[in-house]
Short mmCIF file of C-alpha atoms in Angstrom, two decimals:
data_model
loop_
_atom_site.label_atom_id
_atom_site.label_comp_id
_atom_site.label_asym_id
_atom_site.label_seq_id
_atom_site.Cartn_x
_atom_site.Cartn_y
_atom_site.Cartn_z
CA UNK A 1 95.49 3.87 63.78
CA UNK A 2 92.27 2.85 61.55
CA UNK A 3 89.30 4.90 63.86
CA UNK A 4 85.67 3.06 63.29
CA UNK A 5 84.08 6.02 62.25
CA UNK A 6 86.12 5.84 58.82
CA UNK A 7 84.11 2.71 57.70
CA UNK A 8 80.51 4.03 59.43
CA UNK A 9 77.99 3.19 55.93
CA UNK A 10 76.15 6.35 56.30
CA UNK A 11 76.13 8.04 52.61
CA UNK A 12 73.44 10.29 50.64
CA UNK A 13 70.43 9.61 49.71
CA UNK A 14 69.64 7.64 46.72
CA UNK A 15 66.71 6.87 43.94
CA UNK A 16 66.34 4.06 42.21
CA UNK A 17 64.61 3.46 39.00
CA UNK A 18 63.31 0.32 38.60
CA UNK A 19 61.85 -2.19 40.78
CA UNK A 20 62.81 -5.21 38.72
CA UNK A 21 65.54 -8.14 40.25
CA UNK A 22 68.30 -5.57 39.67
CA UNK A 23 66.90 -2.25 41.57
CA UNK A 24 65.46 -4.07 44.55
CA UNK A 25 69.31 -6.00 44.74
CA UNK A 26 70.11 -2.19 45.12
CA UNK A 27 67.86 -1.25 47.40
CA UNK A 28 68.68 -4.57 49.30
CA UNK A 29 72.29 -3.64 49.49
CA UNK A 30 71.68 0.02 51.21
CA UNK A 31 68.86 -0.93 53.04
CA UNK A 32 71.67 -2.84 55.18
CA UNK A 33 74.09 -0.64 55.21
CA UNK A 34 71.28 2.31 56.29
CA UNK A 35 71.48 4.50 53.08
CA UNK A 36 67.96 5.87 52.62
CA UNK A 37 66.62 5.64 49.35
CA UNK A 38 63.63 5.93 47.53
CA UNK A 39 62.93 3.30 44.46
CA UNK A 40 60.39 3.82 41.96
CA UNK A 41 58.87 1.63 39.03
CA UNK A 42 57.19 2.98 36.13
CA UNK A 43 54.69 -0.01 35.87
CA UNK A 44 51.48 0.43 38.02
CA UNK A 45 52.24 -3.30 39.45
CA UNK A 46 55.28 -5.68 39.66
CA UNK A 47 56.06 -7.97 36.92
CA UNK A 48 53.68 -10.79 36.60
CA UNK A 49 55.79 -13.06 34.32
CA UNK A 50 58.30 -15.47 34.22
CA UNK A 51 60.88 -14.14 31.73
CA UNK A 52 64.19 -14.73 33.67
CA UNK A 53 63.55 -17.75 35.79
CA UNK A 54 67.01 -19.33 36.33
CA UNK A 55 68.98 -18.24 38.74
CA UNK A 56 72.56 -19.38 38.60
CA UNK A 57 75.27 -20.65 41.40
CA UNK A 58 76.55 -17.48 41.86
CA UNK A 59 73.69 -15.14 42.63
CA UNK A 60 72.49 -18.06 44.60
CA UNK A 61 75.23 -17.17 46.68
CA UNK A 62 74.44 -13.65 46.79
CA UNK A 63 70.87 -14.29 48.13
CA UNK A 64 72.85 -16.27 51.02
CA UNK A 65 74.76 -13.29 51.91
CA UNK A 66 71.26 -10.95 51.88
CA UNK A 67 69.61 -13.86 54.00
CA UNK A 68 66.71 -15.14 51.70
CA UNK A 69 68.07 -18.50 50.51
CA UNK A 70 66.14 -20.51 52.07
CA UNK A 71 62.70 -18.88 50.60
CA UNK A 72 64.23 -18.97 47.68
CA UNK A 73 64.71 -23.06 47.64
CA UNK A 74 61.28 -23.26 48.93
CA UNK A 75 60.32 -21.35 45.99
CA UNK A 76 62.55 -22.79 43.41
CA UNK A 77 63.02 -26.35 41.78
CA UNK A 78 66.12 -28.06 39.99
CA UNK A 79 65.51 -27.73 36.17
CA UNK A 80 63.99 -31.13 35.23
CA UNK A 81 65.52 -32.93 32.43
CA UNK A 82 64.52 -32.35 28.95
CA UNK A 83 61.96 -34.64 27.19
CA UNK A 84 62.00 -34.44 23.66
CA UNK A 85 59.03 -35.41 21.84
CA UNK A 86 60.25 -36.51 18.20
CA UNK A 87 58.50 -36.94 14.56
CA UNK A 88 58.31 -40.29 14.54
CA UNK A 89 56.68 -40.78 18.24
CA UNK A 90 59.19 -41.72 20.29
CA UNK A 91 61.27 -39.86 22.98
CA UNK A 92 64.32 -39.08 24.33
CA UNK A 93 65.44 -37.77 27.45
CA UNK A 94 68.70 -36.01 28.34
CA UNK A 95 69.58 -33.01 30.29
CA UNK A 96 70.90 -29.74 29.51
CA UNK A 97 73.71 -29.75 31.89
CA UNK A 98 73.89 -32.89 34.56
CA UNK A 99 72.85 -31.75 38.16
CA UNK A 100 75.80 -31.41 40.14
CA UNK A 101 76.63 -32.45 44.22
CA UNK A 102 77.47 -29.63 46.34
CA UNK A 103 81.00 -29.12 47.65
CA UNK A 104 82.38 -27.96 50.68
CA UNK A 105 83.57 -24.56 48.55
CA UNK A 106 80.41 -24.51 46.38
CA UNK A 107 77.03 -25.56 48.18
CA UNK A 108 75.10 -24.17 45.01
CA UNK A 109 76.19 -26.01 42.38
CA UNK A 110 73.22 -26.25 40.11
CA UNK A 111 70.75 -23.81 38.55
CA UNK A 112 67.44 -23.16 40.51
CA UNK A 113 64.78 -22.46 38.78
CA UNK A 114 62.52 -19.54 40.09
CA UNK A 115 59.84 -17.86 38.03
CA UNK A 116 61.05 -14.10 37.55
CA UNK A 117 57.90 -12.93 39.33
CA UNK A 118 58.69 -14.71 41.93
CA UNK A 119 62.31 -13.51 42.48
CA UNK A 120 60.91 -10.01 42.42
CA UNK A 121 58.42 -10.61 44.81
CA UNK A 122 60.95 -12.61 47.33
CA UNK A 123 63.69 -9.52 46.55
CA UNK A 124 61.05 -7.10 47.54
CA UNK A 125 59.79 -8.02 50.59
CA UNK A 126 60.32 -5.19 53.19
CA UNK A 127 61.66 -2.88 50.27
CA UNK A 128 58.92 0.38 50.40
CA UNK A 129 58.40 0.42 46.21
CA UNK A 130 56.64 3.42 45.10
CA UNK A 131 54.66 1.72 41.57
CA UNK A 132 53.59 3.71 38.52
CA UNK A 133 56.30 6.59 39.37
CA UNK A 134 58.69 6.92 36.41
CA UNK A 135 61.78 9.30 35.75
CA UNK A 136 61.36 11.52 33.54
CA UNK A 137 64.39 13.58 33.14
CA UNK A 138 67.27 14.61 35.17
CA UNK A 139 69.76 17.00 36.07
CA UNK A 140 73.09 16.90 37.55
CA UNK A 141 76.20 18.49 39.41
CA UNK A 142 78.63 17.28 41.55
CA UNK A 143 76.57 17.64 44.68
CA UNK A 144 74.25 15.15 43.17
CA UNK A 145 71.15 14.48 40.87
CA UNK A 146 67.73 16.37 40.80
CA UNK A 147 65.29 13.74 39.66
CA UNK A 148 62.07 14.52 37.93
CA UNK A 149 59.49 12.11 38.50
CA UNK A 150 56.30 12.04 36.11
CA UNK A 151 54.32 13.09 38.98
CA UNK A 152 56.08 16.41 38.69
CA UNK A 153 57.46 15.76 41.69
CA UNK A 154 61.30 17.53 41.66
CA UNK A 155 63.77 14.71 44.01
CA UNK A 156 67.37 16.03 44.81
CA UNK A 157 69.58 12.83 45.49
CA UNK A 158 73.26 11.98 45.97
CA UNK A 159 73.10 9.30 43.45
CA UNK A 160 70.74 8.21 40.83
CA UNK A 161 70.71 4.06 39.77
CA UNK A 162 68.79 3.59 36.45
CA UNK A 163 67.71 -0.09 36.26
CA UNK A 164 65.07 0.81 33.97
CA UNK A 165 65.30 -1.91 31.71
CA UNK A 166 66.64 -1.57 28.18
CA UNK A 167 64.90 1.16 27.23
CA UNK A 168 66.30 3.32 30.32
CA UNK A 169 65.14 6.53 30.66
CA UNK A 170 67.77 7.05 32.79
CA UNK A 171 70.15 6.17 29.42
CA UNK A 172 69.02 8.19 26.93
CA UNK A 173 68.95 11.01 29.29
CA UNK A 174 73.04 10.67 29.86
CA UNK A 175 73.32 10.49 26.39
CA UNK A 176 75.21 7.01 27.27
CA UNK A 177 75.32 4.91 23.90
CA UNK A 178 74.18 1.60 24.06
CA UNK A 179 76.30 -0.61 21.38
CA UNK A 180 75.36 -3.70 19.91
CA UNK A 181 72.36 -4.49 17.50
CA UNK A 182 69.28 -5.40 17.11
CA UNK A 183 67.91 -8.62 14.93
CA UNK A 184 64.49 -7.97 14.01
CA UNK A 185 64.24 -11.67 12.01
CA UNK A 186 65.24 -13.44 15.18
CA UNK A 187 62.08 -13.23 17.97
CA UNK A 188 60.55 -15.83 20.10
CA UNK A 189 57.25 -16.50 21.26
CA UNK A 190 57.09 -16.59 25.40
CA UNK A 191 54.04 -17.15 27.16
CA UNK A 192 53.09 -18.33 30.91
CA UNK A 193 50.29 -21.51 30.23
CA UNK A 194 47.76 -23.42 32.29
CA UNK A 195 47.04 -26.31 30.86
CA UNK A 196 46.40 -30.35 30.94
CA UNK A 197 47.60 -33.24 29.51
CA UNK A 198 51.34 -33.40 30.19
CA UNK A 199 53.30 -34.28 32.98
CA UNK A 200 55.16 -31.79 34.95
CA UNK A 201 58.52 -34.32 35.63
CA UNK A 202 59.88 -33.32 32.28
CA UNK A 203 60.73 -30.03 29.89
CA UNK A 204 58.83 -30.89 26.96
CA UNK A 205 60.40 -30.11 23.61
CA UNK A 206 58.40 -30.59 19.92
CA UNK A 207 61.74 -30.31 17.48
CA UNK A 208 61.09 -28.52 14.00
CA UNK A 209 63.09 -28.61 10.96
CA UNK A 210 65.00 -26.88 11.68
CA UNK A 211 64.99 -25.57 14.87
CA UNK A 212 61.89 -26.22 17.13
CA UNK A 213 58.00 -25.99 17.30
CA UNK A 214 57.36 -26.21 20.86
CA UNK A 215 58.63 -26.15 24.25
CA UNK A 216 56.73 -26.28 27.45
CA UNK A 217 58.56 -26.21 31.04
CA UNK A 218 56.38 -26.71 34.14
CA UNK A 219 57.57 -23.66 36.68
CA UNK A 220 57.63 -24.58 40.29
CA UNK A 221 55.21 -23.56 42.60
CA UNK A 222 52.19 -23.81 40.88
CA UNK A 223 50.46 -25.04 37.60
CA UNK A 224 52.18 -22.79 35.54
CA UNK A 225 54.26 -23.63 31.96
CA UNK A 226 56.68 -21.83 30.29
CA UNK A 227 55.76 -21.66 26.75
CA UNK A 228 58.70 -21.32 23.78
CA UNK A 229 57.86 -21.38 20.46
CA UNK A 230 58.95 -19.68 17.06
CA UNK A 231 57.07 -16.69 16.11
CA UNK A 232 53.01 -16.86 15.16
CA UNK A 233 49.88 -15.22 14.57
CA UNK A 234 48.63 -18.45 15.73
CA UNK A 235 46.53 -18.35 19.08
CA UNK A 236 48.67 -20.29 21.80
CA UNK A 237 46.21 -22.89 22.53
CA UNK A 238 45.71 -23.48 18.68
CA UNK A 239 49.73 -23.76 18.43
CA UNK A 240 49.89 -26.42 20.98
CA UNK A 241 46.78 -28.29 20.16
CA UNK A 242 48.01 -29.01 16.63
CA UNK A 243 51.70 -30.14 18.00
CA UNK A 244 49.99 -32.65 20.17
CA UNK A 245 46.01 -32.38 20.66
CA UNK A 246 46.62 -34.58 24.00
CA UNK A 247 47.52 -31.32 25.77
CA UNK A 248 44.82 -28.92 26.23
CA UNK A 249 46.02 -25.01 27.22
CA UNK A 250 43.21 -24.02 30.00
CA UNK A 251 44.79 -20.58 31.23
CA UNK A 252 47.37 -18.25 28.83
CA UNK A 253 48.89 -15.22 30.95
CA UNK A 254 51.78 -13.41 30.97
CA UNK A 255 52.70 -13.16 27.34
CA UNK A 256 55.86 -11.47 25.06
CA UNK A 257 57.43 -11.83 21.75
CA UNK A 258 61.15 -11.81 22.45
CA UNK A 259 63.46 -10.15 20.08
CA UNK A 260 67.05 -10.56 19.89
CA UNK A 261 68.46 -7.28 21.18
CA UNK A 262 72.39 -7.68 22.22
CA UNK A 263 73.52 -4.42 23.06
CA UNK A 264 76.01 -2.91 25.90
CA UNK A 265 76.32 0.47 27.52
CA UNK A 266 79.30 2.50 26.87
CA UNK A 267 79.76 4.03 30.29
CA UNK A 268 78.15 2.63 33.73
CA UNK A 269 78.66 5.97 35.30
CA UNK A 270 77.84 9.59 34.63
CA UNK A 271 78.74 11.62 37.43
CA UNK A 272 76.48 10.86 40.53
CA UNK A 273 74.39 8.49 38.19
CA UNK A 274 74.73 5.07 37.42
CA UNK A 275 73.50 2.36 34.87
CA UNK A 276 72.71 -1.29 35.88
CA UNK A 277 71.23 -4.48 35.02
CA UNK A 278 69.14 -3.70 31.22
CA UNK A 279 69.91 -0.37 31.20
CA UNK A 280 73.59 -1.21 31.26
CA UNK A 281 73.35 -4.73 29.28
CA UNK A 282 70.68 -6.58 27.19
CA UNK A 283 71.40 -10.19 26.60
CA UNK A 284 69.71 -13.19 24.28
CA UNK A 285 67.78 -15.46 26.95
CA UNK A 286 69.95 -17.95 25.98
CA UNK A 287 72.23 -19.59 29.10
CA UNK A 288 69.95 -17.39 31.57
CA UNK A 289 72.64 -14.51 32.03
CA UNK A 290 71.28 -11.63 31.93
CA UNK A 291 68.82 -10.97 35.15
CA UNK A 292 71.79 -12.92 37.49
CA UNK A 293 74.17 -10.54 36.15
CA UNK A 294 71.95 -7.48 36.95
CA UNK A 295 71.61 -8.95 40.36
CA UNK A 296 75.14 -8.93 41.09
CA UNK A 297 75.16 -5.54 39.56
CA UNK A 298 73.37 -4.09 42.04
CA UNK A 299 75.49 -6.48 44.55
CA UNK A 300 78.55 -4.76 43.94
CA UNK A 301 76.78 -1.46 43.53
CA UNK A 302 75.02 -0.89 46.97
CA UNK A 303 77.77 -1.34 48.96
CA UNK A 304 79.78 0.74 46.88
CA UNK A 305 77.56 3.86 47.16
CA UNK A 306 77.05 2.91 50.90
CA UNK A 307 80.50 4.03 50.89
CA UNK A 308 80.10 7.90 49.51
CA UNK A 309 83.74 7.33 48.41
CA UNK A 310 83.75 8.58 44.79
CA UNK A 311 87.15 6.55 43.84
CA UNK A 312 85.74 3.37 45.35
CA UNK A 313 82.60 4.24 43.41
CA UNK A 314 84.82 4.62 40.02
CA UNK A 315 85.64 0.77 40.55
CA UNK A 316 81.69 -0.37 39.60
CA UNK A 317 82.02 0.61 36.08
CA UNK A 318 86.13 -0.50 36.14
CA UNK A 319 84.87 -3.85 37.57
CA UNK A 320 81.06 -4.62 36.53
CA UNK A 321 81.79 -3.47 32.13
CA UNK A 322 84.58 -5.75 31.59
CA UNK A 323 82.19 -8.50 33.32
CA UNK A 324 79.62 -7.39 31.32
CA UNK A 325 81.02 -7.63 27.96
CA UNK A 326 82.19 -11.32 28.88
CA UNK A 327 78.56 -12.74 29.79
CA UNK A 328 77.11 -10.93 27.10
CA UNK A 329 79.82 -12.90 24.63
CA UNK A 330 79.05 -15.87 26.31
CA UNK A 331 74.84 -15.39 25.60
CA UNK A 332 75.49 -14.47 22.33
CA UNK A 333 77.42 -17.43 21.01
CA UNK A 334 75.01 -19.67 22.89
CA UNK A 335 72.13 -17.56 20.81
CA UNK A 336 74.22 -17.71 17.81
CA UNK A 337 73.88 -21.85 18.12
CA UNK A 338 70.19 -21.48 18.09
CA UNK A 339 69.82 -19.26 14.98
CA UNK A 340 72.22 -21.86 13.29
CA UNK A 341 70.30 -24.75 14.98
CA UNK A 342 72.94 -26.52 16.10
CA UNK A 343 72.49 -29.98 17.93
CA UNK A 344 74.09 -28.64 20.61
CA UNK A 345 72.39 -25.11 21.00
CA UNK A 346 70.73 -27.07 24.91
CA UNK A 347 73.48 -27.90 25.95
CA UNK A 348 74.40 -25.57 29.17
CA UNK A 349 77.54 -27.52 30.73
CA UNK A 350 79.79 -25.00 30.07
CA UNK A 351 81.25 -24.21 33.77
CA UNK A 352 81.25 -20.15 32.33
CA UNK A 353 77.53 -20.03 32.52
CA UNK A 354 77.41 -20.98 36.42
CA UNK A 355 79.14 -17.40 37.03
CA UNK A 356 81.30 -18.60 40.40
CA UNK A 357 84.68 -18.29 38.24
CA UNK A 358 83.89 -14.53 37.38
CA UNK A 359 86.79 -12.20 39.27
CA UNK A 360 88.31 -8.79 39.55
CA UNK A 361 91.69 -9.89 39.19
CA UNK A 362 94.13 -7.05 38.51
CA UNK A 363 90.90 -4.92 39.24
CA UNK A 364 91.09 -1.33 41.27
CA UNK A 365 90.01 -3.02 44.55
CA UNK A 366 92.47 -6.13 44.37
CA UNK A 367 95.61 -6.19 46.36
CA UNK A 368 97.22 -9.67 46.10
CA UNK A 369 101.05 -8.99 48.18
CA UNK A 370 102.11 -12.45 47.88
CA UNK A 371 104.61 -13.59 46.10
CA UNK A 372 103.32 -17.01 45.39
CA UNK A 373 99.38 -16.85 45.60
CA UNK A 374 97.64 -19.62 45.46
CA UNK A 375 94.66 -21.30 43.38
CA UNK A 376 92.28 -18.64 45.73
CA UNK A 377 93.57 -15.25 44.32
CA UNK A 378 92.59 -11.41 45.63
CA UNK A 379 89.65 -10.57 43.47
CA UNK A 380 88.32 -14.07 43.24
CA UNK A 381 84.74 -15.05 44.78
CA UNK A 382 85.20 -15.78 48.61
CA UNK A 383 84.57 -19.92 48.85
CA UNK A 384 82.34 -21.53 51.36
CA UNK A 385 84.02 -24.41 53.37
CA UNK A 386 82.73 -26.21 56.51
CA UNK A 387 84.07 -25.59 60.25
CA UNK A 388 84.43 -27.53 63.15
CA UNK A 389 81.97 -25.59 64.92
CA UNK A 390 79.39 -26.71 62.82
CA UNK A 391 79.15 -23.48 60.91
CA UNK A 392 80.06 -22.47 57.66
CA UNK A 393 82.60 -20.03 56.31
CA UNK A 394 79.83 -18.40 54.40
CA UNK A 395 77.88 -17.87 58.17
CA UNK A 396 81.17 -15.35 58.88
CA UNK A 397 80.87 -13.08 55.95
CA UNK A 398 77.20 -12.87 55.96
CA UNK A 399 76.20 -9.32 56.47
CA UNK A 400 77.04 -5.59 55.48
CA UNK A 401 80.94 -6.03 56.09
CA UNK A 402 84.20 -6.60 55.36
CA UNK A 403 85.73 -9.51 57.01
CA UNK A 404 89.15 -10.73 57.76
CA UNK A 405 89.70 -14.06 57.39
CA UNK A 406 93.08 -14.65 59.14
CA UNK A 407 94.54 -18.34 58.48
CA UNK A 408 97.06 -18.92 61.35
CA UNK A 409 97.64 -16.02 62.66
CA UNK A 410 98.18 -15.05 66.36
CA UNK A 411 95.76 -12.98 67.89
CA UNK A 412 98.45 -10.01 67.91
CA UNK A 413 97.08 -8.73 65.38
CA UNK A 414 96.61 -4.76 64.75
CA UNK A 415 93.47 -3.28 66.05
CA UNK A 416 90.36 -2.98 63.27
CA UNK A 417 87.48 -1.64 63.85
CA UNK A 418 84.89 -3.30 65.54
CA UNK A 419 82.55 -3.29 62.07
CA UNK A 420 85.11 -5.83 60.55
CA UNK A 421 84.98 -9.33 62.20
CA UNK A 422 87.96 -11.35 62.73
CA UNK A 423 87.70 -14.85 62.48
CA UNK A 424 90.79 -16.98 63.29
CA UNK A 425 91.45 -19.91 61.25
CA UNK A 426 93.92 -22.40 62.94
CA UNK A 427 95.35 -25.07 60.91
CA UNK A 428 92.39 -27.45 62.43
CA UNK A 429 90.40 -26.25 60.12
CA UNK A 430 91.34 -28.39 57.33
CA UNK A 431 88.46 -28.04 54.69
CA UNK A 432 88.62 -24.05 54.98
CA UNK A 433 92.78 -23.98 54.40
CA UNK A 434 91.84 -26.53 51.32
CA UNK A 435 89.39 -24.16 50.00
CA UNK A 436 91.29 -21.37 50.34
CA UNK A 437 94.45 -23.34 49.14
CA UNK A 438 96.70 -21.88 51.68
CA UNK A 439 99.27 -23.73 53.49
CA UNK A 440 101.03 -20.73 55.22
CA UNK A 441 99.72 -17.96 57.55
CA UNK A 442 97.39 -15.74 55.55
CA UNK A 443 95.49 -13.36 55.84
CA UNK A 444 92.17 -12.46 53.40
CA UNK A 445 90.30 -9.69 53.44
CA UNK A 446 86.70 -9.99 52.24
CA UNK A 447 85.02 -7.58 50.56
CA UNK A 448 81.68 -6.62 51.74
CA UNK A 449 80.33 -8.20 48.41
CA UNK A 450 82.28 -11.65 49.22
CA UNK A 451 85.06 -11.23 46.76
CA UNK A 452 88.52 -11.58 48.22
CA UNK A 453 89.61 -7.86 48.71
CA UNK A 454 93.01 -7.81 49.61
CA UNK A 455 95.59 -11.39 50.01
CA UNK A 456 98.67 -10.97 52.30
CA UNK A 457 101.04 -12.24 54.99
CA UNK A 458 101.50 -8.66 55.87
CA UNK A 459 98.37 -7.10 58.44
CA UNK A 460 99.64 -3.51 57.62
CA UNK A 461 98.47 -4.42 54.21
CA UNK A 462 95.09 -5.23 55.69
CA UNK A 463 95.02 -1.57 57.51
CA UNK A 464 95.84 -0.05 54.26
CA UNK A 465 93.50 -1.35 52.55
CA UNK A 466 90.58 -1.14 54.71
CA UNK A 467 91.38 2.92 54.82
CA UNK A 468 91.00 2.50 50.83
CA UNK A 469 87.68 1.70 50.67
CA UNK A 470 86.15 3.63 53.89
CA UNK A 471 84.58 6.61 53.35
#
């Protein structure tokens, strides 16, 4: 017998350092499964830029699970098609990737463009941030972590989650090496513009030789541009005024010169501490990877620690590196294409980039017990697909759960505990067999992160693995 108190979320408390997309998807995570936690950020005041400001399929997805979708839509735009402005006066328009129709398994298909400010700000809502409170070094046993904060203030936690950016604290107090280099010669100017002169249907784009002089993306939500251009001493307003004096800058904000810094940690976990988002992974801006993988970081984190189980918390590093190392090979040849300027180097159809085929197959939390599986495989993303009820698959695993997902099965099934819906699937339900490409009596169980836990025709398997990740 599987007794609900083995799956009750109730672990120790936790600090997080770092209130950027990847912390507060943390904090987000526990907060729902009623961990307490305190999270802290350095900086007196959240981040005012737009640095990482697409946010792909995938993490889309994730902000369905955590509820905020829909003010993230109202927030966001579709990117707009590039217009590029050429030597001789004339234009040309094309896209980057082409915008794509949703599907009954994927009803996020495109890329939604969301200042990085503004994800923050949307992510933090209801999240109790305590700002210009840094870590400053840290000690640890296996009871847990005392935290010194540059107050002076002394914190004893359970766990400790540096997502302190790349140049964690958190890190360099492990001693965790972070591998990869640094390329001084490549940098990038990025600034947030006001200006007039240009309309906002279009991404404009000045090309150099080689390379470019100029880009300028209108951000939703406002009057704000993304600036791009190579590095300058020249004043911003100067720069864009001699690349076309039509356009007058009126406002410059938020400003940065972007570096190339690929680098990787070696280790995501130290004991009771663990590394996520920058800290763990720096990427080249290039395919907009790196904040939506730190978001799903801190996805597959929370729950995790909302666990206290230390083998289940073994799996983040076992499943989130390997992940890692992949997107960050992805950025970087996509970078690479830039430096070389290659014709190509916009181009962002490359179905990789969208992040819904990223898995855990073969992973320490997959348990696949067929002996033909189908397209829809234990650790693979959980599709969405449409019911007859008029809800969506997506509505049933919304929430701090697991959920079984049992495709023609009778309603004999072994007792689970009341914290993991069942949701019975008959063979009426056409678009939600397709999706999960299943023509025989299945069952799935869903992780609490909406990957596909364990696959099976046997419910004993189910039981089994349910006691493997409870506390």
């Amino acid at each position: 017998m599987f007794t609900e108190s083995r799956f009750t979320p109730l672990a120790g408390f936790t600090v997080i350092a770092g209130a950027g997309p990847t912390g507060l998807a943390v904090a987000r995570q526990l907060q729902r499964h009623g961990v307490p936690f305190r999270i802290v950020e350095k900086s007196a005041r959240p981040f005012d830029g737009s640095r990482g400001k697409g946010l792909q399929p995938r993490t889309l997805e994730v902000l369905d699970d955590l509820g905020l979708i829909n003010r993230f839509q109202e927030s966001g735009s579709d990117y707009p098609a590039l217009l590029v402005h050429r030597p001789d006066g004339a234009t040309v328009e094309w896209r980057m990737d082409e915008l794509h129709e949703p599907t009954p398994e994927v009803p996020y298909p495109n890329l939604l463009m969301v200042p990085q400010w503004r994800t923050s700000e949307l992510l933090a809502e209801g999240v109790p941030i305590e700002f210009g409170v840094g870590v400053t070094s840290l000690e640890q046993d296996a009871d847990g972590v005392r935290v010194t904060l540059d107050t002076g203030e002394v914190v004893t936690a359970r766990y400790l989650v540096g997502a302190d950016g790349g140049r964690s604290t958190v890190r360099q107090a492990l001693g965790v090496e972070f591998l990869g280099s640094t390329h001084e010669d490549e940098r990038m100017l990025i600034a947030d513009v006001k200006l007039s002169g240009l309309d906002r249907a279009h991404w404009h784009v000045w090309p150099g030789d080689p390379g470019f002089r100029l880009g300028l993306c209108p951000l939703p939500g406002g009057d704000w541009w993304q600036l791009t251009a190579p590095p300058t001493d020249t004043p911003v307003a100067e720069l864009v005024a001699v690349t076309d004096p039509a356009i007058t800058i009126t406002e410059v904000g938020w400003t940065s010169q972007f570096r190339a810094n690929i680098r990787m940690a070696d280790r995501f976990r130290v004991g009771n501490v663990f590394l996520a988002g920058d800290a763990a992974h720096v990427h080249s801006p290039a395919g907009g990877q790196g904040l939506n993988t730190g978001i799903q970081d801190g996805y597959n984190l929370g729950w995790k620690i909302a666990t206290g189980n230390t083998t289940i918390l073994d799996t983040y590093e076992a499943e989130r590196l390997p992940v890692a190392a992949d997107v960050l090979g992805i950025s970087t040849t996509l970078h690479r294409r830039h430096v070389a300027a290659d014709p190509d180097a916009m181009r962002r159809d490359d179905p990789a980039l969208r992040q819904l085929t990223l898995n855990y197959r073969g992973g320490p939390l997959t348990a696949e017990h067929r002996p033909t599986p189908g397209r829809v495989q234990a650790g693979d993303r959980a599709p969405d697909a449409p019911l007859t009820t008029g809800r969506r698959l997506f509505d049933l695993l919304r929430g701090a759960h697991p959920t079984l997902l049992a495709f023609g099965r009778p309603d004999t099934l072994p007792h689970l505990p009341e914290s993991v819906p069942v949701h019975h699937l008959p063979a009426a339900e056409k678009q939600a067999w397709h999706a999960y490409d299943t023509q025989t009596p299945t069952l799935f169980l869903i992780r609490p992160d909406n990957y596909v836990g364990c696959a099976t025709h046997n419910p004993q398997d189910v039981i089994n693995y349910l006691k493997q990740i409870a506390q």
